Coordinates of C-alpha atoms in Angstrom, one line a residue:
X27 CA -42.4 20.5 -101.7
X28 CA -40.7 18.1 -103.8
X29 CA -39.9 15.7 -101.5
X30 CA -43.7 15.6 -100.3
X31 CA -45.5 15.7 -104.0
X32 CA -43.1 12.6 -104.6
X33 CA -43.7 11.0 -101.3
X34 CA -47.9 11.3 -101.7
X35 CA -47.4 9.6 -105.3
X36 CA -45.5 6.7 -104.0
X37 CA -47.6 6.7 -100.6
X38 CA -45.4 3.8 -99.9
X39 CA -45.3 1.5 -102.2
X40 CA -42.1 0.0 -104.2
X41 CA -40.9 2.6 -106.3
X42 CA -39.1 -0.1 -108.6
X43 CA -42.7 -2.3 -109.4
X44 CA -43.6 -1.5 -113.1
X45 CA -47.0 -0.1 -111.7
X46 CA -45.7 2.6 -109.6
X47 CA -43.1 3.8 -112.1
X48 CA -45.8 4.1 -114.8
X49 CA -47.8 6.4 -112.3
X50 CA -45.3 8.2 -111.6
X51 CA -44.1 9.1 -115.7
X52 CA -47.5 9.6 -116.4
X53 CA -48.3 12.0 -113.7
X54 CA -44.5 13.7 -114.3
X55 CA -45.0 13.8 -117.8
X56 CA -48.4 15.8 -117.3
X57 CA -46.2 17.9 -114.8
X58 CA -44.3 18.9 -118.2
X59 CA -46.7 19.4 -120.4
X60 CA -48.6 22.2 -118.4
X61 CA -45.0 24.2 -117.3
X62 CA -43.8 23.4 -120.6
X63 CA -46.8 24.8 -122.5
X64 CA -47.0 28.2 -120.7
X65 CA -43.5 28.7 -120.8
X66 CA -43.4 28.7 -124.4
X67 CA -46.4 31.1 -124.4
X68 CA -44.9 33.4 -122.1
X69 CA -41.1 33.5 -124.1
X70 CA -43.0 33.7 -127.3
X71 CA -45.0 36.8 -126.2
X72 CA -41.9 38.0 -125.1
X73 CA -40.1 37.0 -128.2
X74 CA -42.7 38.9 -130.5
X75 CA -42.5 41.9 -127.6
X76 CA -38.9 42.4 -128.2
X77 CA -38.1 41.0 -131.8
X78 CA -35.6 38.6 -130.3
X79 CA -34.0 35.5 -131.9
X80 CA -32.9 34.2 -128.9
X81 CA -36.1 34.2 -126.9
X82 CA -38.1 32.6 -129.7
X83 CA -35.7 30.2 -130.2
X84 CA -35.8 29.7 -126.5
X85 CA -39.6 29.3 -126.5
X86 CA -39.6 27.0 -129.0
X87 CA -37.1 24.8 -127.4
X88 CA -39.6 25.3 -124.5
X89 CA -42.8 24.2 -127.1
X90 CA -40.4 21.2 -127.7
X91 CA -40.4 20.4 -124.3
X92 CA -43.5 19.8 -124.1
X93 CA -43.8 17.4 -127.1
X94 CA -40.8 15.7 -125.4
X95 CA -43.8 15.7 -122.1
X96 CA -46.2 13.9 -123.8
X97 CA -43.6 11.4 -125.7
X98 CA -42.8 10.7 -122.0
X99 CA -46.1 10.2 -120.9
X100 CA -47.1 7.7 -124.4
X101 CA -43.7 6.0 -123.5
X102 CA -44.6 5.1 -119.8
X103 CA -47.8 4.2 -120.7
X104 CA -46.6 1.9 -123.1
X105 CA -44.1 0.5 -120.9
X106 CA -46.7 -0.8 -118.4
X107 CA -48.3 -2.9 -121.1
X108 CA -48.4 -6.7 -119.9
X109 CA -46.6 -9.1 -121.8
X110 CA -48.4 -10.3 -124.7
X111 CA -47.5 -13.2 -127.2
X112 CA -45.7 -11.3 -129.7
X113 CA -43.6 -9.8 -126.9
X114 CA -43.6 -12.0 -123.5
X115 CA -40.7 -9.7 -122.5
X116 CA -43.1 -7.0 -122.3
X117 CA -43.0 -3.9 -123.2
X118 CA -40.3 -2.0 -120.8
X119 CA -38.5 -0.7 -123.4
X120 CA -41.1 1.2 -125.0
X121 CA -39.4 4.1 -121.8
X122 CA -36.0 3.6 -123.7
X123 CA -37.6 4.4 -126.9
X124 CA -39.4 7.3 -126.0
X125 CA -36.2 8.8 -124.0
X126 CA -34.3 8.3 -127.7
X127 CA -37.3 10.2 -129.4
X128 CA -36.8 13.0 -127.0
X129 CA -33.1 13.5 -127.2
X130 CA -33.4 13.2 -131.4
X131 CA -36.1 15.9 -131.1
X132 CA -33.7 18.0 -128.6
X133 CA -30.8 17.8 -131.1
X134 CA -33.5 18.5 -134.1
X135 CA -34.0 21.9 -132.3
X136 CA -30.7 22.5 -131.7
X137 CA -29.6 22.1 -134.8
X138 CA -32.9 24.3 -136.3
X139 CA -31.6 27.3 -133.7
X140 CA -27.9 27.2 -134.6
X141 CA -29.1 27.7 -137.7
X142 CA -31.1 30.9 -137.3
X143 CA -28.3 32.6 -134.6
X144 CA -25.7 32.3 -137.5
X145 CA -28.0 34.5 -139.7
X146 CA -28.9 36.8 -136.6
X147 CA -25.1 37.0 -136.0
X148 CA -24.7 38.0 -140.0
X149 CA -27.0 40.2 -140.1
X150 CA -27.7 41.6 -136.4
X151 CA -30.6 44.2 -136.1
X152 CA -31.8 46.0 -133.0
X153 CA -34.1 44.8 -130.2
X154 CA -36.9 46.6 -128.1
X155 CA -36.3 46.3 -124.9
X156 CA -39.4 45.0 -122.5
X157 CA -39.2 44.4 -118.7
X158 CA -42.2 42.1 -119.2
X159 CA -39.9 40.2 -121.1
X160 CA -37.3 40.3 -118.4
X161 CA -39.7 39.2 -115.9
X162 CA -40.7 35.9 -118.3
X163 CA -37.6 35.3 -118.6
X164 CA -36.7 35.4 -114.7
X165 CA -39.5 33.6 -113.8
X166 CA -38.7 30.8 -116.8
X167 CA -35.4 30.0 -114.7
X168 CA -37.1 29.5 -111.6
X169 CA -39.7 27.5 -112.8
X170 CA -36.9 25.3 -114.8
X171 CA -34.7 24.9 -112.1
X172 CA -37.5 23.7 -109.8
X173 CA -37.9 21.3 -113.1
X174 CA -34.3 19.8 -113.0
X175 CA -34.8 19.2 -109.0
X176 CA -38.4 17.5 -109.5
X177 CA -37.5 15.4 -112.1
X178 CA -33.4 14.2 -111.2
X179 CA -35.4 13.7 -107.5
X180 CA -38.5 11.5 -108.9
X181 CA -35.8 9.6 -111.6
X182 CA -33.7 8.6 -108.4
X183 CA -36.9 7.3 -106.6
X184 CA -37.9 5.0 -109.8
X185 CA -34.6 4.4 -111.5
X186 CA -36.0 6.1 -114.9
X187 CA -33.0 6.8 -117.7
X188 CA -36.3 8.5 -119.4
X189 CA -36.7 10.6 -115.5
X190 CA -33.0 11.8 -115.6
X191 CA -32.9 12.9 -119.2
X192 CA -35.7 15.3 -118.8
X193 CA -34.3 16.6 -115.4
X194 CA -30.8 17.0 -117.5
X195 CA -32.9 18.7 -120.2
X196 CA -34.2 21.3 -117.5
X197 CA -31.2 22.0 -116.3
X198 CA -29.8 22.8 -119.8
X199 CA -32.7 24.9 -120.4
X200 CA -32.6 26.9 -117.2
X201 CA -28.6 27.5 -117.5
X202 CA -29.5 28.6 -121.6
X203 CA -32.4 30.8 -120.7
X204 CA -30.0 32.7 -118.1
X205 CA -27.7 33.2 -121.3
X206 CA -30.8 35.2 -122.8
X207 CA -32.2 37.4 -119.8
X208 CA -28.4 38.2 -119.5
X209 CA -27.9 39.0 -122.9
X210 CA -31.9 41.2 -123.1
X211 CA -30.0 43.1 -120.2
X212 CA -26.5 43.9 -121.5
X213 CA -28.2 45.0 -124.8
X214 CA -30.2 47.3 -123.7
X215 CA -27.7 48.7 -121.3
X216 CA -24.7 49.0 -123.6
X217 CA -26.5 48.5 -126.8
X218 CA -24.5 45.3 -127.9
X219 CA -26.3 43.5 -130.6
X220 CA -25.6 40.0 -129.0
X221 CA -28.4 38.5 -129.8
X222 CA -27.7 36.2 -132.3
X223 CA -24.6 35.1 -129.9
X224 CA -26.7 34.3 -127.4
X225 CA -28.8 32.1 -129.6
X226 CA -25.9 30.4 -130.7
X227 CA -25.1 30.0 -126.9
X228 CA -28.6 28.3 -126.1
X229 CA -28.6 26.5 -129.3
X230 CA -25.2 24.7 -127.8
X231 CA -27.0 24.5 -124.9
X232 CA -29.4 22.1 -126.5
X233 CA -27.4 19.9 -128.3
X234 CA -25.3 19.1 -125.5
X235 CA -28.5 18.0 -123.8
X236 CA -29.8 16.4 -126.4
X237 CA -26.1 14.5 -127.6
X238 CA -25.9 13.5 -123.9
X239 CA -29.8 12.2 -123.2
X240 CA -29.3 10.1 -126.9
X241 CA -26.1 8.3 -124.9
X242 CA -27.6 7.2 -121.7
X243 CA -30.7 5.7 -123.8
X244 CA -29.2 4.1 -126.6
X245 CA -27.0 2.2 -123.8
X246 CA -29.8 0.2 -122.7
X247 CA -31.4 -0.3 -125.7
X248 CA -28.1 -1.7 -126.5
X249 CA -27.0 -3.6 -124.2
X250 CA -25.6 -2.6 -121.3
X251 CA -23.5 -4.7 -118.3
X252 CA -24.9 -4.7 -115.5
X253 CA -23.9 -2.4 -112.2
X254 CA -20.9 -3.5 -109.9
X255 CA -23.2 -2.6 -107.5
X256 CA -26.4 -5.0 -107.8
X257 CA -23.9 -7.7 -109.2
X258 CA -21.9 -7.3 -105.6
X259 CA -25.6 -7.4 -103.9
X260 CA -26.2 -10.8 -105.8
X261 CA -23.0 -12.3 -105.1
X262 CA -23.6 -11.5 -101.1
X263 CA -27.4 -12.9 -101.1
X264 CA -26.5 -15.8 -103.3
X265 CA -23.3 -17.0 -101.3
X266 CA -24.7 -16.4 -98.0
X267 CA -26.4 -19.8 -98.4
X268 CA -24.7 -23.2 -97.5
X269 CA -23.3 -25.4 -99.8
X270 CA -22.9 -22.4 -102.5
X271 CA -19.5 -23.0 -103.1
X272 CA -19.1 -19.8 -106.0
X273 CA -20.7 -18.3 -108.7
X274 CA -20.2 -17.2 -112.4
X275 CA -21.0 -16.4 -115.8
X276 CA -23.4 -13.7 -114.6
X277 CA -25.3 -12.7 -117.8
X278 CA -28.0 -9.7 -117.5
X279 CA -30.5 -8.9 -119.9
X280 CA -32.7 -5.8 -119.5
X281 CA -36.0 -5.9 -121.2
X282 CA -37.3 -2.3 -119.3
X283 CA -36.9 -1.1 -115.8
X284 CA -38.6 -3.7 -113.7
X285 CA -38.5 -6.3 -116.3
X286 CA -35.0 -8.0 -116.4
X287 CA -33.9 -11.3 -116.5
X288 CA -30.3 -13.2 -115.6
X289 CA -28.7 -16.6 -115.1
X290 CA -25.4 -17.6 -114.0
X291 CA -23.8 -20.9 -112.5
X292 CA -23.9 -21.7 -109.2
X293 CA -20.9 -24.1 -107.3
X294 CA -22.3 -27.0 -105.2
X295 CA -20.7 -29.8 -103.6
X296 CA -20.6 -32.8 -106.4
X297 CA -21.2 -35.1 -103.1
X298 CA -24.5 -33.5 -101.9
X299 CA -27.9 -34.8 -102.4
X300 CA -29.3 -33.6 -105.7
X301 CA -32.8 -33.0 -104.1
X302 CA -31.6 -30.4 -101.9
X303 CA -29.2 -28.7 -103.6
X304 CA -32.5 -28.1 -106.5
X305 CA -34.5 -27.2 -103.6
X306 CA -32.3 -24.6 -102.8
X307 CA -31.7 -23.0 -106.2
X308 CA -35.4 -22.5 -106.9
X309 CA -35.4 -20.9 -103.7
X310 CA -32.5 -18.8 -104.1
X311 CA -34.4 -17.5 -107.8
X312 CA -37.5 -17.0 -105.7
X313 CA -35.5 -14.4 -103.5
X314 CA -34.0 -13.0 -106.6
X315 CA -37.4 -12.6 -107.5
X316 CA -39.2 -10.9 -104.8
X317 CA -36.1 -8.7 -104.2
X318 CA -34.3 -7.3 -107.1
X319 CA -37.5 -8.2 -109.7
X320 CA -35.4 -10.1 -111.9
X321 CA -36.0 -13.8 -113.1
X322 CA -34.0 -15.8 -112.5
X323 CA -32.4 -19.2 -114.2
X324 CA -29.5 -21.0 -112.6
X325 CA -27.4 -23.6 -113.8
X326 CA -25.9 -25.8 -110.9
X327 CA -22.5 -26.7 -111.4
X328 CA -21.1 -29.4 -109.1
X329 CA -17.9 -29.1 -108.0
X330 CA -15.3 -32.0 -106.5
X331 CA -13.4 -30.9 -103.6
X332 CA -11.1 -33.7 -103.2
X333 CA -7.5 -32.7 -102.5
X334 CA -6.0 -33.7 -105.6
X335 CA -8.7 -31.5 -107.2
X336 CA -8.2 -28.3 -105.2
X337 CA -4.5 -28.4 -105.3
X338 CA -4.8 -28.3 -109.2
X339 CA -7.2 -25.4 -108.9
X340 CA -4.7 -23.5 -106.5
X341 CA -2.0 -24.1 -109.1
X342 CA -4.0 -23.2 -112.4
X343 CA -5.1 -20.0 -110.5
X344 CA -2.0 -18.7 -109.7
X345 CA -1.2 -19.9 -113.6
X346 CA -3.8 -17.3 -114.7
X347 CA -2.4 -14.4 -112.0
X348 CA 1.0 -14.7 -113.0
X349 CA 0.3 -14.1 -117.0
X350 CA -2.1 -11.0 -115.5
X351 CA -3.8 -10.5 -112.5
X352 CA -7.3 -9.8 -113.6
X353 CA -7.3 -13.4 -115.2
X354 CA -9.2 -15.4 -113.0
X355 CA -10.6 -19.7 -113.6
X356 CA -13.6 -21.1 -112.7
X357 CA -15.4 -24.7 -113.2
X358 CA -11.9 -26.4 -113.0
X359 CA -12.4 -30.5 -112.8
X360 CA -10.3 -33.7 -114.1
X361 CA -11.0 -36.1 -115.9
X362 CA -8.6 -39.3 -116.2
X363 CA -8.1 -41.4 -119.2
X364 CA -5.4 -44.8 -119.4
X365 CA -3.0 -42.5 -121.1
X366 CA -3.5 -38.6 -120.8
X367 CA -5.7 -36.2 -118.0
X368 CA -7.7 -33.9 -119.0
X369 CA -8.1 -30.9 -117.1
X370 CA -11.0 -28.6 -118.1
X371 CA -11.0 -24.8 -116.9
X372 CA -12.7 -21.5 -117.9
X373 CA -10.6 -18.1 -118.1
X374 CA -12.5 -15.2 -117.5
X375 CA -10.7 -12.6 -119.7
X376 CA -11.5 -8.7 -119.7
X377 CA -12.6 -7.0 -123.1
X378 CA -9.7 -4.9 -124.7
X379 CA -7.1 -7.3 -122.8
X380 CA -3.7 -7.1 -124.5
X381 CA -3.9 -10.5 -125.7
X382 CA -6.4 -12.3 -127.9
X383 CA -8.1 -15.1 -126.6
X384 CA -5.9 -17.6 -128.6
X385 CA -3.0 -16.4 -127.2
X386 CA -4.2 -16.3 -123.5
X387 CA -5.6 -20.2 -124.3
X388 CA -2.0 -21.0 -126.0
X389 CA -0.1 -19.6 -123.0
X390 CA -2.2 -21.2 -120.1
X391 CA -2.7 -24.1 -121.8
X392 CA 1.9 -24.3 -121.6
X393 CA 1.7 -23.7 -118.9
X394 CA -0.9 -26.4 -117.3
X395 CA 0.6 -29.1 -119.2
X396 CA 4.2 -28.3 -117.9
X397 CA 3.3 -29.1 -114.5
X398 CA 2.8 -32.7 -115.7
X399 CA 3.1 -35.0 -119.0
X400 CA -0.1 -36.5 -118.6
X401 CA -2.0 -33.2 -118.7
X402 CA -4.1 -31.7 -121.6
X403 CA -5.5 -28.5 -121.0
X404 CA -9.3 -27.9 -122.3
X405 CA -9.4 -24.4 -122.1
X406 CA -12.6 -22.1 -122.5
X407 CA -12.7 -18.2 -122.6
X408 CA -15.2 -15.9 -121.0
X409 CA -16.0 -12.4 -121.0
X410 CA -17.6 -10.6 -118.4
X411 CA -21.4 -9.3 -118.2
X412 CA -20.8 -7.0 -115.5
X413 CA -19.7 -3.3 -115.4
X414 CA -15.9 -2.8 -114.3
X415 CA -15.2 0.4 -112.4
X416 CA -12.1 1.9 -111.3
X417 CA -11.8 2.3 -107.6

């Protein structure tokens, strides 16, 4: 059923475009409200049935489930706003935003729960028992676990951070409402007052959802490198074209899913026609463009290839590899003066390397000039953009 709901809202269109993913967050987001809303009615008639701490805490993180619905829906609204004057980057990060306000108002309940479970532990009382309460219950963990798989399902499909924190938020909920029906159960069957434990449980519950869902939005708000995966993917389209030599200093910027923009510096052949090599970067940022949705600026960096040239690059590289293999040079070139050649490199050093970038300059820069008298090294560090993973 999921797989078909999600397929009739994207009835084929791109599920990245800023368009479809707005659609779908609105439409999700009402999804939300409604289960949300009667959820909480159901726990808190339930709650008021039985006198328990635990369920009305757990309807109320329910009721705030349903505020975090419609902050959803306002964020992904706002997200699809055009870009205006004030903000020509648009306005996708309006869905980071609003996934932020939902994980402060998940901790905010957590915190408000804890809070009454510690005095329900202190001072326990007992609970009338109701299987209509057992049966709200029951059905709450169906209906939240159908939740989790909608929502980690449709936040695949549309690449939504906000998506996948409300789908992690369901899952917390389901697994913390299970803590409840199983605690109802054991109290009434061997008359353990628990239910202030069990609150406590759910209350955890909660803030581990809502310390988690905080994390994977603030990232992007932040800053965030971009994936191994889509920089490999640019790498392979970029280079497949002739007379692109290399590329580097890949910087990302994401302004909202569906609204990012990067540059880097394309190698080209110093000799080639100047024409066609402009030709051919406008057209490798048009394909950028139409495949990845990200604009596009690239600096053209012309390379010499003469053998004097390369041999030095051979050299310097294994310079860099033999003071650390993950050092690696780019935009290497010569220039000769009557007395003293200068040879001009970039270093691209990892973050949290064991030396500082005056040291790695300072050793290199020994290094290049021992090969000859007439060399002075012009060193410049880099860091990268891009996400490193372990394989």
């Amino acid at each position: 059923m999921i797989q078909y709901l999600i397929r009739r809202w994207l009835d084929g269109r791109d599920p990245k475009s800023p368009e479809v993913r707005q659609m779908c967050g609105t439409r999700a987001g009402g999804v939300g409200i409604v289960l949300n809303t009667l959820l909480c009615l159901g726990k808190l008639l339930a709650g008021v049935i039985t006198g328990s701490i635990a369920i009305v805490g757990d309807a109320l993180n329910n009721l705030s489930d349903a505020a975090s619905s419609v902050i959803t829906l306002i964020g992904f609204r706002l997200a699809g706003q055009e870009a205006d004057e004030e903000h020509p980057f648009g306005h996708g990060r309006m869905e980071y935003l609003a996934g932020l306000v939902v994980s402060m108002a998940i901790l905010l309940m957590g915190f408000e729960l804890g809070k009454s479970s510690v005095e329900k532990l202190l001072h326990p009382e007992e609970l009338d028992f109701s299987w209509l309460a057992v049966v709200i219950l029951a059905v709450s963990v169906a209906v939240k676990v159908w939740m989790y798989f909608f929502n980690r399902t449709l936040s695949q499909k549309i690449s939504s951070e906000t998506m996948a924190a409300t789908a992690a938020d369901s899952l917390s909920d389901s697994a913390a409402t299970s803590v409840v029906l199983l605690a109802t159960l054991v109290g009434h069957f061997f008359h353990w007052k628990i239910d202030g434990f069990a609150g406590l449980l759910v209350a955890l519950f909660i803030l581990k959802t809502g310390w988690e869902a905080a994390k994977d939005t603030l990232d992007p708000l932040l800053g965030r490198p971009m994936d191994p995966e889509l920089a490999a993917d640019i790498d392979q389209l970029v280079l497949s074209h002739e007379n692109i030599l290399g590329i580097h200093d890949l910087v990302y910027h994401d302004y909202g899913p569906g609204r990012a923009m990067m540059s880097f510096h394309a190698e080209v052949p110093a000799d080639a026609d100047l024409l066609e090599m402009h030709d051919l970067i406008d057209h490798i940022e048009r394909e950028l463009k139409e495949k990845h949705h990200i604009e596009t600026v690239i600096h053209m960096d012309p390379v010499v290839n003469d053998g004097r040239t390369a041999a030095l690059r051979e050299q310097v590289a294994y310079l860099a590899q033999q003071l650390d293999p993950c050092l690696t040079i780019h935009d290497l070139r010569i220039t000769a003066g009557p007395h003293h050649t200068n040879v001009l490199f970039d270093v691209m050093v990892p973050y949290g390397f064991r030396l500082t970038d005056h040291q790695v300059v300072s050793q290199l820069r020994k290094d290049v000039e021992a090969l000859s008298p007439k060399y002075s090294a012009v060193i410049q560090v880099d860091h990268s953009y891009v996400e490193r993973r372990e394989k």
